[in-house]
Tab-separated table of C-alpha atoms and ligand atoms in Angstrom:
chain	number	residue	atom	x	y	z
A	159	UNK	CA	84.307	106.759	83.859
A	160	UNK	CA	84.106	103.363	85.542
A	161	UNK	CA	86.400	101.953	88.316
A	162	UNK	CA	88.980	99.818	86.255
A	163	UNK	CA	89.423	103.248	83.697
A	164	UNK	CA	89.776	105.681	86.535
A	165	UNK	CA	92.427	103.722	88.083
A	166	UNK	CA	94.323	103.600	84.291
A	167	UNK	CA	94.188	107.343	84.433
A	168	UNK	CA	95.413	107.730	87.058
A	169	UNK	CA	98.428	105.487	86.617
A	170	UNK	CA	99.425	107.017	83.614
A	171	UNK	CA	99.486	110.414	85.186
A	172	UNK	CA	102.393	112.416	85.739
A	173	UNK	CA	103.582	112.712	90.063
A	174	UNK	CA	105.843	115.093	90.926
A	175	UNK	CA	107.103	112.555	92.997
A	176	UNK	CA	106.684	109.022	93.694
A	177	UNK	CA	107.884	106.979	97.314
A	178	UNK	CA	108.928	103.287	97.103
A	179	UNK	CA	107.575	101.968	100.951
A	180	UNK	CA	105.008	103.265	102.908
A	181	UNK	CA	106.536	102.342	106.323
A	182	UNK	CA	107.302	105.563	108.690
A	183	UNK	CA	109.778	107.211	106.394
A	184	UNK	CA	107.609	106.767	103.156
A	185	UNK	CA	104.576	107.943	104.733
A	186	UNK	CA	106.556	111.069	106.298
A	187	UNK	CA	108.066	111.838	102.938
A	188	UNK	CA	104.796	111.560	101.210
A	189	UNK	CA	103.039	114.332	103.622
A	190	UNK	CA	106.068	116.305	103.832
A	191	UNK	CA	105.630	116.743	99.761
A	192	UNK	CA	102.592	116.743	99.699
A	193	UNK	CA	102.275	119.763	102.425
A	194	UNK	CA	104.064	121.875	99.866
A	195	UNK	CA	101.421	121.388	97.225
A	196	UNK	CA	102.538	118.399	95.303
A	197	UNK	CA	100.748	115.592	93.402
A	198	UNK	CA	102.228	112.422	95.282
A	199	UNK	CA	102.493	108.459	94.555
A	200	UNK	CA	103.075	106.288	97.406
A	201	UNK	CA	103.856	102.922	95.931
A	202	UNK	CA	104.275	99.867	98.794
A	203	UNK	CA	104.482	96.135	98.546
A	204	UNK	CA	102.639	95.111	101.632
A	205	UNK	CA	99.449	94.540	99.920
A	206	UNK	CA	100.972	92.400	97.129
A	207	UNK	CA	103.779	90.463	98.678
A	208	UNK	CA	105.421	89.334	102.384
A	209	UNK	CA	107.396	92.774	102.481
A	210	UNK	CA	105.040	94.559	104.863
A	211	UNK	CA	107.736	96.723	106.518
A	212	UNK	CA	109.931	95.927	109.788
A	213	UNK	CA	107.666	97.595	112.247
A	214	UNK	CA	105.255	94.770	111.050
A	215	UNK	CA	107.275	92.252	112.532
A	216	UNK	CA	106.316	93.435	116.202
A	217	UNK	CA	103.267	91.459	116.510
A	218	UNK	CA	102.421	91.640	119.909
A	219	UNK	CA	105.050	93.499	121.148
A	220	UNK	CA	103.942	97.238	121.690
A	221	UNK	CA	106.249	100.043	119.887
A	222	UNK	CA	106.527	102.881	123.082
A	223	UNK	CA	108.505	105.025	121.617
A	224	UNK	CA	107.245	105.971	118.148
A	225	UNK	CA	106.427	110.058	117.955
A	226	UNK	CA	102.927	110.459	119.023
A	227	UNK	CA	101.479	107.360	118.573
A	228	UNK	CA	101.257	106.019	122.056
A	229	UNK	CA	102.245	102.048	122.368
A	230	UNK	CA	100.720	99.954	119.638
A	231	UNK	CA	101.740	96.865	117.697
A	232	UNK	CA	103.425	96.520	113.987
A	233	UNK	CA	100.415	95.878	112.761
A	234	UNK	CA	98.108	98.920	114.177
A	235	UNK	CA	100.874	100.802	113.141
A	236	UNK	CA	100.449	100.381	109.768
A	237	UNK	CA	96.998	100.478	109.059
A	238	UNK	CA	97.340	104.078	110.864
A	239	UNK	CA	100.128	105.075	108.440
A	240	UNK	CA	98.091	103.942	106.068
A	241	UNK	CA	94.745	105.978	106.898
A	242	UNK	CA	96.813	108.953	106.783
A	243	UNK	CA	98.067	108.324	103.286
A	244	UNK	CA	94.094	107.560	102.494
A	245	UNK	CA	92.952	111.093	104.174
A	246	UNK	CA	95.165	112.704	101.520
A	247	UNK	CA	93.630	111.550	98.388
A	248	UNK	CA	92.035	114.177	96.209
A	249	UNK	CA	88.881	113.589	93.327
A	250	UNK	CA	90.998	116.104	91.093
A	251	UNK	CA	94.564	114.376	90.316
A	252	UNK	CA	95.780	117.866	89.467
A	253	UNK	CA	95.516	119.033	92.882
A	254	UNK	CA	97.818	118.048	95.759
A	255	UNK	CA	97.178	114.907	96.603
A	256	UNK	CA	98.529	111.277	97.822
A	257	UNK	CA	97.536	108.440	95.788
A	258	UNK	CA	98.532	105.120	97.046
A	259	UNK	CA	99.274	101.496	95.188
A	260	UNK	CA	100.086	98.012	96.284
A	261	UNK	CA	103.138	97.540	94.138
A	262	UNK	CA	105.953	95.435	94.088
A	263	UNK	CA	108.564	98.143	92.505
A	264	UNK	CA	110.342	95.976	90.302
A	265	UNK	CA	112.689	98.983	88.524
A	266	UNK	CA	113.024	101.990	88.199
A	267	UNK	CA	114.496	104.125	84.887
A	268	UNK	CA	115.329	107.607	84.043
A	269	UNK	CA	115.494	109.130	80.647
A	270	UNK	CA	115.803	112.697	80.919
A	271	UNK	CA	114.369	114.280	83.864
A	272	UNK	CA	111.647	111.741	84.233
A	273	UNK	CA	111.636	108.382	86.124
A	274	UNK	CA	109.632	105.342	85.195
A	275	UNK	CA	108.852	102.634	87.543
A	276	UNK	CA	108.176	98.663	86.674
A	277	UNK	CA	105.859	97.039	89.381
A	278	UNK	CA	104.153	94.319	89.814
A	279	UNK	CA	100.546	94.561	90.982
A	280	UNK	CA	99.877	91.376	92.423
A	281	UNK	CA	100.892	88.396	94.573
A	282	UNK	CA	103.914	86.351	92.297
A	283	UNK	CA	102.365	82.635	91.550
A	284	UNK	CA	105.159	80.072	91.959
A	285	UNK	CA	107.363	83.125	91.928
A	286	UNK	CA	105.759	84.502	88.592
A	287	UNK	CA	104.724	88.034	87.907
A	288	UNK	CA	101.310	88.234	87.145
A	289	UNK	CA	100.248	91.776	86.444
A	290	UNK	CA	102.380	94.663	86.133
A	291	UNK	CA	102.536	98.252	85.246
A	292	UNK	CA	104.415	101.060	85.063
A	293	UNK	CA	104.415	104.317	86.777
A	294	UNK	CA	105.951	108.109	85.919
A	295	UNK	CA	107.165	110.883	88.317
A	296	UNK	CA	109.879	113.760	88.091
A	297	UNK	CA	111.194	112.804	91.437
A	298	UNK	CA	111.711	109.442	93.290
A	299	UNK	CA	111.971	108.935	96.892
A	300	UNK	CA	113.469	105.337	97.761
A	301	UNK	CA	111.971	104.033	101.377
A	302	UNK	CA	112.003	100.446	100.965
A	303	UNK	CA	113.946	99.589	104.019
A	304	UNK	CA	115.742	96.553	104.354
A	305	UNK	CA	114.649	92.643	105.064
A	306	UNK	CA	116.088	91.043	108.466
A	307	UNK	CA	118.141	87.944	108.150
A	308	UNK	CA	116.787	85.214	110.424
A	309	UNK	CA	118.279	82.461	112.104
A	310	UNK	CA	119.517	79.050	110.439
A	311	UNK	CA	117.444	76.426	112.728
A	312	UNK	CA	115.098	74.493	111.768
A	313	UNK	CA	115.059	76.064	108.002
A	314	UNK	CA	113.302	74.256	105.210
A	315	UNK	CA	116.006	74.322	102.550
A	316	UNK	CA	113.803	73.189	99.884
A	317	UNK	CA	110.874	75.817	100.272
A	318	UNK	CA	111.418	79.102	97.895
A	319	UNK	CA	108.948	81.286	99.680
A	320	UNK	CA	110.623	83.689	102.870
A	321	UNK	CA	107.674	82.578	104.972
A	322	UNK	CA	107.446	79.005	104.007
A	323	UNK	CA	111.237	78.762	104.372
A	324	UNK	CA	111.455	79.869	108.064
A	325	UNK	CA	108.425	78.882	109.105
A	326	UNK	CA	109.476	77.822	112.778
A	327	UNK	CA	111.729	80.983	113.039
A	328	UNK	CA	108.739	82.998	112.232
A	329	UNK	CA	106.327	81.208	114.805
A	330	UNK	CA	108.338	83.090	117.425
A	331	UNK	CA	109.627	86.059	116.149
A	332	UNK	CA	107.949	89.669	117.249
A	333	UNK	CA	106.323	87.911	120.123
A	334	UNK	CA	107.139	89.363	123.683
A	335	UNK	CA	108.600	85.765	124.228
A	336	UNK	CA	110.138	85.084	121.035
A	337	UNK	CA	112.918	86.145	118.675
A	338	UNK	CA	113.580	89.889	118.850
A	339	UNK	CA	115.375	91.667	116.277
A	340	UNK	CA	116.484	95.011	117.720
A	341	UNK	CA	118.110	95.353	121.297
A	342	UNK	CA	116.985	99.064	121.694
A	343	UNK	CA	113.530	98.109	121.076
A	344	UNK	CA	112.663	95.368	122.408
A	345	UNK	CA	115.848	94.820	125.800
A	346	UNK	CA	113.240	96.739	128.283
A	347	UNK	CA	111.036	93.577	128.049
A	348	UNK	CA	113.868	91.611	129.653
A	349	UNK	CA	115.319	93.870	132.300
A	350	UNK	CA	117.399	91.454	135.049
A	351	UNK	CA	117.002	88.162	133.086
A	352	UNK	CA	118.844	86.321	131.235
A	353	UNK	CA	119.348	87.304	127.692
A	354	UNK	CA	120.847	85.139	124.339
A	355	UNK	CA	122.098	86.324	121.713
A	356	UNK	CA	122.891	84.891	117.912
A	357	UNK	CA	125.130	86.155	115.297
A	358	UNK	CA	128.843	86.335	114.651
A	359	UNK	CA	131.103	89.704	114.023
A	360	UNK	CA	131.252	93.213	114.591
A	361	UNK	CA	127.076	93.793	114.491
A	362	UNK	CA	126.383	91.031	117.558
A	363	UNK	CA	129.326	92.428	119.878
A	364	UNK	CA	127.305	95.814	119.814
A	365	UNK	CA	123.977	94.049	120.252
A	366	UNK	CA	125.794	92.390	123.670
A	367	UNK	CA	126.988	95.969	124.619
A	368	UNK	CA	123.468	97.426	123.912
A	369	UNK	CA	121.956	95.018	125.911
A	370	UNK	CA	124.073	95.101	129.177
A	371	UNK	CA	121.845	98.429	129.458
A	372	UNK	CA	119.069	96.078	130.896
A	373	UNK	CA	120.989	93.213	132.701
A	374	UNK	CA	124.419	91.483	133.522
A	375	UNK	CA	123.511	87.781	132.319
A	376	UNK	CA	124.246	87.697	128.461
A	377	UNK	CA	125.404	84.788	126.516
A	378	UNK	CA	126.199	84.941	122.758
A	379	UNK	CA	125.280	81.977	120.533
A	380	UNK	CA	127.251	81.572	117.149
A	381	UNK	CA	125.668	78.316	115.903
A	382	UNK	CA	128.223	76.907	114.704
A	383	UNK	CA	130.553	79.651	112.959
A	384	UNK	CA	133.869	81.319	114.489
A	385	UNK	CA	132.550	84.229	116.768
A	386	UNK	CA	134.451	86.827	114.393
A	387	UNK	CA	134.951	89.722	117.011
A	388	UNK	CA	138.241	90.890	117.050
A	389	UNK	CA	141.061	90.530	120.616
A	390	UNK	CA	140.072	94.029	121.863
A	391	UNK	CA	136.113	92.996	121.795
A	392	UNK	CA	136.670	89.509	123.220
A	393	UNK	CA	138.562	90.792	125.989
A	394	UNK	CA	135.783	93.379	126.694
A	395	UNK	CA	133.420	90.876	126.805
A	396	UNK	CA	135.138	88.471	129.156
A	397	UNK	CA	135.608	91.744	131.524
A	398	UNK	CA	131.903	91.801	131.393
A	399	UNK	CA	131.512	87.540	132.084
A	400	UNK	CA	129.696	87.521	128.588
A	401	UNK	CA	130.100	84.139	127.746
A	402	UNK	CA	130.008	82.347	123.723
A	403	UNK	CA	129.284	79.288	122.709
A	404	UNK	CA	129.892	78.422	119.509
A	405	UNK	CA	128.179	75.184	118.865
A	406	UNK	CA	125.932	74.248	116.635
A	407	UNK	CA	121.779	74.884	117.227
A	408	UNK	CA	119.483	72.522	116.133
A	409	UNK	CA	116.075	73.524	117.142
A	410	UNK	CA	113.948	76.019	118.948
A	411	UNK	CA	112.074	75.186	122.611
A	412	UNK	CA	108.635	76.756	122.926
A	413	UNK	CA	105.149	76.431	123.286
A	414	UNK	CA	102.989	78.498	121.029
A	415	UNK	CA	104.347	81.374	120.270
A	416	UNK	CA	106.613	81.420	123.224
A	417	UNK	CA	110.851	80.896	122.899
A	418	UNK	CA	111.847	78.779	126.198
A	419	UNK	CA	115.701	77.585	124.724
A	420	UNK	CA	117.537	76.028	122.150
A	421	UNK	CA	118.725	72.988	121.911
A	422	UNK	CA	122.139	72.297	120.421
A	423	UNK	CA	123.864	69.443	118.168
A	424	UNK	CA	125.289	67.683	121.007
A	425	UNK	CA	121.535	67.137	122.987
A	426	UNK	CA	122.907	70.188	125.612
A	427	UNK	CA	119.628	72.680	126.239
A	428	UNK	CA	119.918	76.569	127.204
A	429	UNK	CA	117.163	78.129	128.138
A	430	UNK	CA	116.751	81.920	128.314
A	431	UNK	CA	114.455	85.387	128.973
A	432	UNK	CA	114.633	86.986	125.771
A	433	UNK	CA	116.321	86.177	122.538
A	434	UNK	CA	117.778	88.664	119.704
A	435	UNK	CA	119.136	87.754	116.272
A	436	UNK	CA	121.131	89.222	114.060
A	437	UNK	CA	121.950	87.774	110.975
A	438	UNK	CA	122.311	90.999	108.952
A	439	UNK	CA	120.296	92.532	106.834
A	440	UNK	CA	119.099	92.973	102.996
A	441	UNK	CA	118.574	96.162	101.640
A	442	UNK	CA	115.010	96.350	99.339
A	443	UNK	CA	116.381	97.798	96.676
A	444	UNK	CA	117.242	95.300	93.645
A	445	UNK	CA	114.744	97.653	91.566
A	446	UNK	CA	117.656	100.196	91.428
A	447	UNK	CA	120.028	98.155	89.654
A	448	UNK	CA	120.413	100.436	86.486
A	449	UNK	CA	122.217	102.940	89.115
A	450	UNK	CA	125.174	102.412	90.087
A	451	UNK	CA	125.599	103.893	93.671
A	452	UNK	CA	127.693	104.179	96.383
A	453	UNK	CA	126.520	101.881	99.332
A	454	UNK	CA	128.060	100.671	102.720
A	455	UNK	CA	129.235	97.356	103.776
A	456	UNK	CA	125.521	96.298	104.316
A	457	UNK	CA	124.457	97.452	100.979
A	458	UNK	CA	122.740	100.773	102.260
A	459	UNK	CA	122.551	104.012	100.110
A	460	UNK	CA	125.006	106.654	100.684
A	461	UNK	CA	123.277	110.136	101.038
A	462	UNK	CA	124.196	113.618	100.581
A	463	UNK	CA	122.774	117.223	100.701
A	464	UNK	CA	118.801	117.312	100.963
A	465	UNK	CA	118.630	113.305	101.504
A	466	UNK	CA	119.774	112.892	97.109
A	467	UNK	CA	121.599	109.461	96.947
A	468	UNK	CA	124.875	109.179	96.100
A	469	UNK	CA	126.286	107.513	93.039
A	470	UNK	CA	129.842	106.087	92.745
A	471	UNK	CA	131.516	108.570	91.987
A	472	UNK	CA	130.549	110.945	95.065
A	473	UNK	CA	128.193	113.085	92.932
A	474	UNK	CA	124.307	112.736	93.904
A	475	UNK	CA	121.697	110.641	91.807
A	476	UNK	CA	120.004	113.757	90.134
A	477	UNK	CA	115.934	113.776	91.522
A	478	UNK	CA	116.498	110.170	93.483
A	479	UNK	CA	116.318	110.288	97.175
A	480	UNK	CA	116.506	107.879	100.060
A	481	UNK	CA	114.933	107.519	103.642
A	482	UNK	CA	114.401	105.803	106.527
A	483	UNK	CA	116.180	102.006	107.405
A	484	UNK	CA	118.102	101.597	103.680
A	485	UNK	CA	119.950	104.808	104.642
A	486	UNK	CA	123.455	103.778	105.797
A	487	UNK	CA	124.840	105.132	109.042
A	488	UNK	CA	121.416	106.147	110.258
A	489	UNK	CA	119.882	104.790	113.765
A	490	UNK	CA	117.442	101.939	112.720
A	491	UNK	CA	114.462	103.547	114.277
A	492	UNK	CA	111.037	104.924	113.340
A	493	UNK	CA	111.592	108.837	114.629
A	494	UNK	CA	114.794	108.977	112.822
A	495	UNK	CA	112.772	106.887	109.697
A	496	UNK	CA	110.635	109.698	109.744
A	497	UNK	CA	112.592	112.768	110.058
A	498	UNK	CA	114.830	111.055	106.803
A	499	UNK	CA	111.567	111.132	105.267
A	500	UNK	CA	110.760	114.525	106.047
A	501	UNK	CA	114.341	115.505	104.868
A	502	UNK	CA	113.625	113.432	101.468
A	503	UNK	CA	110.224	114.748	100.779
A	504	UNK	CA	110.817	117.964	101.346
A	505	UNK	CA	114.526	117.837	98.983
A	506	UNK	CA	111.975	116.153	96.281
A	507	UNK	CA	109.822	118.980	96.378
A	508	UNK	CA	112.254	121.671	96.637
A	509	UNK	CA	114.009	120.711	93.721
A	510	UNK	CA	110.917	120.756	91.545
A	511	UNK	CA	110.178	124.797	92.304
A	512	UNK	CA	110.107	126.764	88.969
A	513	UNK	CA	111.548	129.901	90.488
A	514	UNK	CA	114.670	128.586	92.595
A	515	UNK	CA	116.525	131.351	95.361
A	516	UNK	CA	118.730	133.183	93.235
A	517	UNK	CA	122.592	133.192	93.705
B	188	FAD	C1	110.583	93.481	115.667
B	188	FAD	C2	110.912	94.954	115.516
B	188	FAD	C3	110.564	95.822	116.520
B	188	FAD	C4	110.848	97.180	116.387
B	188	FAD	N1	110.489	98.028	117.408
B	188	FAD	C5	110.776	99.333	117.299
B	188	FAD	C6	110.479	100.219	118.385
B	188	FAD	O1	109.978	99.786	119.428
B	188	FAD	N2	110.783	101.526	118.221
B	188	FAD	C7	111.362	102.022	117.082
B	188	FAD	O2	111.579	103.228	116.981
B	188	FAD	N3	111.678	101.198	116.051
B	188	FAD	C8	111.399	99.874	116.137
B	188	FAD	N4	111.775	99.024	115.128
B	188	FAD	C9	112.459	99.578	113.951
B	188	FAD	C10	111.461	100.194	112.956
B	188	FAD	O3	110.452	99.254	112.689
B	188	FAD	C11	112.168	100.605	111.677
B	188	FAD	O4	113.267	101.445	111.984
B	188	FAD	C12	111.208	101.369	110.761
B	188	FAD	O5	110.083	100.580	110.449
B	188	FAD	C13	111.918	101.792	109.470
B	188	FAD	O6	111.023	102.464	108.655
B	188	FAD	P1	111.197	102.485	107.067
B	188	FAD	O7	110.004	103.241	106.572
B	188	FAD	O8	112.540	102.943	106.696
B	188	FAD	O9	111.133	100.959	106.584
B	188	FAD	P2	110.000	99.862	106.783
B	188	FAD	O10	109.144	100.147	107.959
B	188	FAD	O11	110.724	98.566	106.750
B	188	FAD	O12	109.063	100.003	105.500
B	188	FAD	C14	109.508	99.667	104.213
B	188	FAD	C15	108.300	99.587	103.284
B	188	FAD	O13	108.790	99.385	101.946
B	188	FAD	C16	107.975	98.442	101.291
B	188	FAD	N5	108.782	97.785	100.253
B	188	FAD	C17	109.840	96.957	100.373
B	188	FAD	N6	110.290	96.578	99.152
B	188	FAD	C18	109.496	97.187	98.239
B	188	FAD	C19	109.433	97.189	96.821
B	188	FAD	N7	110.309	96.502	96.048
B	188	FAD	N8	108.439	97.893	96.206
B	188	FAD	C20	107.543	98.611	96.941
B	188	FAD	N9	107.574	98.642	98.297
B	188	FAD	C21	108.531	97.954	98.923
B	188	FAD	C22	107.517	97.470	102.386
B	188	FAD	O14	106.272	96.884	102.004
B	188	FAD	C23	107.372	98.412	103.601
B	188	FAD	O15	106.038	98.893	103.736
B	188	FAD	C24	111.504	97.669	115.219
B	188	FAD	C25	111.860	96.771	114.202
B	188	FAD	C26	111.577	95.430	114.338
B	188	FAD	C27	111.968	94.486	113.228
C-alpha cells in the first residue's frame, strides 16, 4: 500500500473514540483511553491553522508548575505532548493505538450511535477550505479549549486573519515583558512591582484580587469603557488604593518584544512591570453547532457524571464529552486540563465496554 492509500485507510476506519485538541487535556484523554485498550483519534488544529493551544502562547515565559514536566516554554510543551501521542501509534489499526491528524474540526454529527466529524486538512486560503475530510468514532471527546480575547490598541480593523489583525498585540504577548494573560501564571514574574491591568467587569476585579498575591501597586486600565464592577467591588478596591483609569489607550511602548507603557488618547504615558489582559474569551467549539447544549455565560460546556456534556435540557449529550479550558467552572490550568481529560477519556471508554457492572 503506498503512503497517500494508507493514510485513506486509516481515515475511514472506525475509533472508538476520537479527541478534538491535543493540548494537555486532549493528550491526557487520549492515553487515558487508550490505556484501557482502545483504538484512539487525536484530531488538533495546530498544524493546519493559528489555533495551536493556550499554553502556546507562553513563548518565553517558562510554565513551573505543569505535573512533571519541569519549567519549559508553550512551545516545548507541545512538541512533548505531541511525542507522546506519536509513541502510541500502532502498524495494526485494530490494536490500541493513538493516531494523530492536523485537522481543523469543522462539525461534528451523530446518527445513531456513531459520530462523524467534518475537518479541514489544510491551511484556509483567503479564508477558503481547501481540503477536507471526514472522520468516524463511537465516542467524541471535545478539548478544543477556548481563544483569548486581546486588547483593542493598535488593531488593524481591515485585516481578516487573528494574527494579521493584532499584530502589535501579539509582538508582546507571552514574553516575560509583555502582555500576560493569566495572573496565576504568570504574577510571580512581577513580585513588588508595579502591575496594569486591562479589562472591564466582574473577570478583571478578580484578576486585581489575584494579583495583590504578588504586590500592593495595581492599576486597572479600561480603555475607554465604564469599569463595570459593581459598589461592593469598587469599594474593595479603593480599600486596597487600586486605582482605574478609564481613558482611552492608543498604543503600546516597547522595544522588541518588551512592554514598557501605554500611551493614552490624551498624550499622558504609564509605564509599568508586568501587564495582564483580559478581554474574555471564545470557546473553540462552533463545530458543535447541531447540539444544542447547555453552556455558561462565557459559552463553556456544562458537564455532568463521567465528564458527558450537558444538553439543554439537563440530560447529558449521549457518547460526547468535554475537557480541559472549554469546561465551565473549572480552574484554567494545565493539571486540572489534564485530570478533565483523564476523567473524559476514561468516561469514553467506559461507556463503550460490552459487558457493563450489573445492577
Ligand atoms: C500565556 C499563558 C500562560 C500560561 N501559563 C500557565 C502556567 O504557567 N501554568 C498552568 O498550569 N497553566 C498555564 N496556562 C493555562 C494553560 O495553558 C491552559 O489551561 C491549558 O493549555 C488548557 O489545556 P486544554 O487542553 O484545555 O486547551 P489548549 O491547551 O488551549 O488546547 C486546545 C487544542 O485544541 C485545538 N483546537 C482548537 N480548535 C480546534 C478545532 N476546531 N479543531 C481541532 N482542534 C482544535 C488547538 O489547536 C489546541 O491544540 C497559561 C495560559 C496562557 C495563555
Amino acid at each position: 500500500m503506498n503512503v497517500s492509500m494508507e493514510q485513506n485507510a486509516r481515515d475511514s476506519f472506525i475509533y472508538d473514540v476520537a479527541v478534538i485538541g491535543a493540548g494537555p487535556a486532549g493528550v491526557q484523554a487520549a492515553i487515558s483511553a487508550w490505556h484501557q485498550g482502545r483504538r484512539v483519534l487525536v484530531l488538533d488544529a495546530g498544524a493546519v491553522s493559528q489555533r495551536k493551544g493556550r499554553a502556546y502562547w507562553a513563548k518565553s515565559v517558562e510554565i513551573e508548575d505543569a505535573p512533571g514536566l519541569g519549567p519549559i516554554t508553550g512551545p516545548k510543551l507541545r512538541s512533548h505532548l505531541q511525542g507522546l501521542l506519536r509513541s502510541r501509534a500502532a502498524d495494526d489499526p485494530r490494536e490500541p493505538h493513538i493516531a494523530m491528524r492536523g485537522a481543523f474540526v469543522l462539525r461534528v454529527r451523530r446518527e445513531g450511535g456513531l459520530f462523524t466529524i467534518a475537518a479541514s486538512l489544510a491551511p484556509l486560503k483567503a479564508g477558503k477550505v481547501q481540503q477536507t475530510g471526514d472522520f468516524k468514532a463511537h465516542r467524541v471527546v471535545v478539548a478544543s479549549g477556548f481563544e483569548d480575547g486581546w486588547p483593542d490598541i493598535e488593531v488593524a480593523g481591515d485585516r481578516e486573519r487573528m494574527l494579521e489583525r493584532y499584530r502589535t498585540a501579539f509582538r508582546y504577548a507571552g514574553n516575560h515583558g509583555g502582555w500576560h494573560l493569566c495572573i496565576r501564571c504568570d504574577g510571580h514574574l512581577h513580585r513588588g512591582g508595579h502591575f496594569v491591568l486591562l479589562g472591564v467587569g466582574d473577570s478583571i476585579y478578580e484578576a486585581s484580587l489575584g494579583a495583590q498575591d504578588f504586590t500592593d501597586s495595581i492599576t486597572v486600565l479600561t480603555n475607554g469603557r465604564p469599569h463595570g464592577m459593581s459598589e461592593a467591588q469598587m469599594r474593595q478596591l479603593e480599600e486596597r488604593d487600586i486605582r482605574i483609569d478609564e481613558r482611552p489607550i492608543t498604543s503600546h511602548l516597547g522595544e522588541g518584544t518588551l512592554l514598557r507603557g501605554l500611551r493614552f488618547a490624551d498624550g499622558e504615558e504609564i509605564y509599568a512591570d508586568g501587564f495582564l489582559v483580559d478581554e474574555g474569551l471564545r470557546p473553540n467549539s462552533d463545530y458543535l453547532a447541531d447540539f444544542r447544549l447547555r453552556r455558561n455565560a462565557d459559552g463553556l460546556l456544562v458537564t455532568g457524571d463521567d465528564s458527558m456534556v450537558l444538553r439543554e435540557d439537563g440530560e447529558p449529550e449521549t457518547g460526547l464529552y468535554a475537557a480541559g479550558d472549554i469546561v465551565a467552572g473549572q480552574r484554567k490550568l494545565i493539571a486540572t486540563a489534564m485530570a478533565l481529560g483523564q476523567d473524559a477519556g476514561l468516561g469514553a471508554s467506559d461507556s463503550l465496554r460490552r459487558w457493563q457492572e450489573a445492577l
